[in-house]
Short mmCIF file of C-alpha atoms in Angstrom, two decimals:
data_model
loop_
_atom_site.label_atom_id
_atom_site.label_comp_id
_atom_site.label_asym_id
_atom_site.label_seq_id
_atom_site.Cartn_x
_atom_site.Cartn_y
_atom_site.Cartn_z
CA MET A 1 52.21 -16.77 23.51
CA LYS A 2 54.25 -14.87 26.07
CA VAL A 3 57.60 -13.09 26.10
CA LEU A 4 59.50 -12.25 29.29
CA LEU A 5 61.64 -9.12 29.08
CA VAL A 6 64.41 -8.88 31.70
CA ASN A 7 65.45 -5.44 32.92
CA GLY A 8 69.02 -5.75 34.16
CA SER A 9 69.38 -2.11 35.16
CA PRO A 10 69.41 -0.91 38.78
CA HIS A 11 66.95 1.77 37.62
CA LYS A 12 63.49 0.25 37.35
CA GLN A 13 62.17 2.70 34.74
CA GLY A 14 65.34 4.14 33.24
CA CYS A 15 67.00 3.81 29.86
CA THR A 16 66.99 0.02 29.65
CA TYR A 17 63.34 -0.15 30.67
CA THR A 18 62.44 2.44 28.02
CA ALA A 19 64.04 0.33 25.29
CA LEU A 20 62.43 -2.89 26.56
CA ASN A 21 59.04 -1.22 26.84
CA GLU A 22 59.23 -0.22 23.17
CA VAL A 23 59.89 -3.85 22.25
CA ALA A 24 57.01 -4.93 24.49
CA LYS A 25 54.58 -2.51 22.85
CA SER A 26 55.51 -3.88 19.44
CA LEU A 27 55.02 -7.44 20.64
CA ASN A 28 51.63 -6.55 22.16
CA GLU A 29 50.52 -4.99 18.88
CA ASN A 30 51.28 -8.35 17.26
CA ASP A 31 49.19 -10.34 19.78
CA ILE A 32 52.06 -11.45 22.02
CA ASP A 33 51.67 -11.04 25.80
CA THR A 34 54.60 -9.57 27.69
CA LYS A 35 55.96 -9.03 31.18
CA ILE A 36 58.97 -6.97 32.22
CA PHE A 37 60.96 -8.67 34.97
CA TRP A 38 63.23 -6.33 36.96
CA ILE A 39 66.20 -7.98 38.65
CA GLY A 40 66.27 -5.18 41.24
CA LYS A 41 69.23 -3.39 42.73
CA LYS A 42 70.27 -5.69 45.54
CA PRO A 43 73.73 -7.20 44.97
CA ILE A 44 73.60 -10.49 43.05
CA GLY A 45 76.50 -12.81 43.74
CA GLY A 46 78.17 -14.66 40.91
CA CYS A 47 78.31 -18.41 40.36
CA ILE A 48 80.77 -20.12 42.73
CA ALA A 49 80.89 -23.37 40.73
CA CYS A 50 79.60 -25.41 43.69
CA LYS A 51 77.64 -27.64 41.27
CA SER A 52 74.71 -27.87 43.69
CA CYS A 53 72.33 -27.05 40.83
CA VAL A 54 73.06 -30.46 39.29
CA THR A 55 71.26 -32.20 42.15
CA LYS A 56 69.07 -29.43 43.60
CA GLY A 57 67.52 -28.41 40.29
CA LYS A 58 68.05 -24.74 41.15
CA CYS A 59 70.78 -22.38 42.31
CA VAL A 60 72.10 -22.92 45.83
CA PHE A 61 71.56 -19.20 46.50
CA ASN A 62 67.82 -18.64 46.85
CA ASP A 63 67.43 -15.13 45.47
CA ILE A 64 66.11 -13.37 42.36
CA VAL A 65 67.77 -16.00 40.15
CA ASN A 66 65.57 -18.81 41.45
CA GLU A 67 62.54 -16.52 41.35
CA PHE A 68 63.20 -16.02 37.64
CA LEU A 69 63.86 -19.71 36.99
CA ASP A 70 60.53 -20.61 38.60
CA ILE A 71 58.61 -18.69 35.94
CA ALA A 72 60.91 -18.88 32.92
CA ILE A 73 59.66 -22.27 31.79
CA ASN A 74 56.18 -20.76 31.27
CA TYR A 75 57.38 -18.27 28.63
CA ASP A 76 57.85 -18.76 24.90
CA GLY A 77 60.54 -16.14 24.30
CA PHE A 78 62.90 -13.78 26.10
CA ILE A 79 64.51 -10.36 25.77
CA PHE A 80 67.44 -9.58 28.07
CA GLY A 81 68.22 -5.89 28.54
CA THR A 82 71.24 -4.39 30.24
CA PRO A 83 72.97 -1.04 30.52
CA VAL A 84 76.67 -0.69 29.81
CA HIS A 85 78.74 -0.29 32.97
CA TRP A 86 82.22 0.82 32.02
CA GLY A 87 83.18 -1.60 29.23
CA ALA A 88 80.64 -4.40 29.62
CA MET A 89 77.18 -5.32 30.88
CA ALA A 90 76.17 -4.34 34.40
CA GLY A 91 77.79 -6.60 37.00
CA ASN A 92 74.49 -7.68 38.56
CA MET A 93 73.17 -8.68 35.15
CA ALA A 94 76.28 -10.69 34.32
CA SER A 95 76.01 -12.58 37.62
CA PHE A 96 72.28 -13.07 37.07
CA MET A 97 72.73 -14.52 33.57
CA ASP A 98 75.68 -16.70 34.61
CA ARG A 99 73.64 -18.36 37.33
CA VAL A 100 70.31 -18.52 35.48
CA PHE A 101 71.69 -20.32 32.48
CA TYR A 102 74.20 -22.49 34.32
CA ALA A 103 71.61 -23.66 36.84
CA ASP A 104 69.08 -24.40 34.11
CA PHE A 105 71.63 -26.30 32.04
CA CYS A 106 73.02 -28.36 34.91
CA SER A 107 69.56 -29.24 36.21
CA ASN A 108 68.51 -30.26 32.67
CA LYS A 109 65.22 -28.36 32.93
CA GLN A 110 65.58 -26.98 29.38
CA SER A 111 63.51 -23.91 30.18
CA PHE A 112 65.19 -22.01 27.35
CA LEU A 113 65.73 -24.72 24.75
CA LEU A 114 65.06 -23.38 21.24
CA LYS A 115 63.09 -20.44 22.58
CA PRO A 116 63.78 -17.19 20.70
CA THR A 117 65.70 -14.46 22.44
CA ALA A 118 67.59 -11.22 21.95
CA GLY A 119 69.74 -8.81 23.91
CA VAL A 120 69.00 -5.09 24.26
CA ILE A 121 71.79 -2.71 25.26
CA SER A 122 71.54 0.86 26.56
CA ALA A 123 74.46 3.23 27.03
CA ARG A 124 75.33 6.85 27.40
CA ARG A 125 77.86 6.66 24.60
CA ALA A 126 80.15 3.65 24.08
CA GLY A 127 80.67 0.04 25.17
CA THR A 128 77.50 -1.09 23.42
CA THR A 129 79.01 -3.38 20.78
CA ALA A 130 81.27 -5.14 23.29
CA THR A 131 78.26 -5.71 25.56
CA PHE A 132 76.13 -6.86 22.62
CA ASP A 133 78.74 -9.51 21.79
CA GLN A 134 78.97 -10.49 25.45
CA ILE A 135 75.24 -11.03 25.95
CA ASN A 136 74.75 -13.01 22.73
CA LYS A 137 77.29 -15.64 23.85
CA TYR A 138 74.86 -16.78 26.55
CA PHE A 139 72.16 -17.47 23.98
CA ALA A 140 74.50 -19.46 21.76
CA LEU A 141 75.41 -21.65 24.73
CA MET A 142 71.75 -22.39 25.44
CA GLN A 143 70.53 -23.33 21.94
CA MET A 144 68.35 -20.23 21.75
CA PRO A 145 67.55 -18.77 18.31
CA ILE A 146 68.74 -15.16 18.30
CA ILE A 147 66.25 -12.71 16.81
CA SER A 148 67.76 -9.78 14.95
CA SER A 149 66.49 -6.35 14.00
CA ARG A 150 67.46 -3.90 11.27
CA TYR A 151 70.59 -2.98 13.19
CA TRP A 152 72.19 -3.94 16.50
CA ASN A 153 69.75 -3.73 19.43
CA ILE A 154 71.24 -0.61 20.98
CA VAL A 155 69.88 2.68 22.34
CA HIS A 156 71.73 5.75 23.56
CA GLY A 157 70.89 8.25 26.27
CA THR A 158 71.59 9.28 29.84
CA ASN A 159 67.93 9.12 30.85
CA ALA A 160 64.61 7.77 29.58
CA GLN A 161 63.74 11.00 27.80
CA GLU A 162 66.98 10.98 25.82
CA VAL A 163 66.46 7.35 24.84
CA GLN A 164 63.03 8.25 23.47
CA MET A 165 64.77 10.83 21.30
CA ASP A 166 67.05 8.14 19.81
CA ILE A 167 64.81 7.75 16.75
CA GLU A 168 66.80 5.00 15.05
CA GLY A 169 67.34 3.11 18.29
CA MET A 170 63.65 3.09 19.11
CA GLN A 171 62.82 1.98 15.59
CA VAL A 172 65.25 -0.92 16.02
CA MET A 173 63.37 -1.89 19.19
CA ARG A 174 60.02 -1.91 17.39
CA ILE A 175 61.38 -4.00 14.52
CA LEU A 176 62.88 -6.42 17.03
CA GLY A 177 59.44 -6.89 18.59
CA LYS A 178 57.82 -7.52 15.21
CA ASN A 179 60.50 -10.03 14.22
CA MET A 180 60.18 -11.85 17.55
CA ALA A 181 56.40 -12.05 17.12
CA TYR A 182 56.77 -13.42 13.59
CA PHE A 183 59.22 -16.10 14.73
CA LEU A 184 56.96 -17.15 17.59
CA LYS A 185 53.98 -17.46 15.26
CA CYS A 186 56.03 -19.52 12.80
CA LYS A 187 57.15 -21.82 15.61
CA LYS A 188 53.57 -22.22 16.84
CA LEU A 189 52.37 -23.04 13.34
CA ALA A 190 55.15 -25.60 12.92
CA THR A 191 54.17 -27.26 16.20
CA GLU A 192 50.52 -27.37 15.17
CA MET A 193 51.56 -29.03 11.91
CA GLY A 194 53.31 -31.76 13.87
CA LEU A 195 56.91 -30.62 13.62
CA LYS A 196 58.77 -31.68 16.75
CA LEU A 197 61.82 -30.12 18.34
CA PRO A 198 65.13 -31.84 17.53
CA GLN A 199 65.87 -34.80 19.77
CA GLN A 200 68.45 -33.84 22.35
CA GLU A 201 71.57 -35.89 22.90
CA LYS A 202 72.05 -36.97 26.49
CA VAL A 203 74.45 -35.06 28.67
CA ASN A 204 76.24 -36.72 31.56
CA PHE A 205 75.65 -34.07 34.20
CA THR A 206 77.80 -35.92 36.71
CA ASN A 207 80.74 -34.61 34.68
CA PHE A 208 79.91 -31.19 36.08
CA ILE A 209 80.51 -32.35 39.68
CA ARG A 210 84.23 -32.17 40.45
#
């Protein structure tokens, strides 16, 4: 079983990475393979509602979004991490998630259907709860079970060293990893016992072309 952790920070090994890495270590200790996927720091344009993904099966803009979509279907679970920028998630991460999920939905690939997920938020001080609410809305739209921890998945610090000193925050990350691993193992056991995923009702994707 494999979990893909998405680093939505422009800093490859900064605060967000530090939090995600703690989750990854906990997953690894529970026999779950992990990979951290960095979206980079090049500007990521937002969705322009061109609807090309309905027929193309991918986003019309061939960038990091399509690179992620190409591998997402091979993973069993996801963690999406983002720093707070002003009062919400980082702009690049918002554009990335808009296009990833919209393109997957409109192309009916179902790469994320009923796969467990969670959001991880890092901040210097505030804006974390607003961003936590923001990121969880994506998962609810995509029929993804949201894995919780002992508290909200939030860490504080201005650099990686300060995040490591956030004792409660790092503990929350470890518990999140353990809970994700447990859910994945339960799902695998259910599949082995013959339990099938719920049958999906058909969606008329031509309704999305206007």
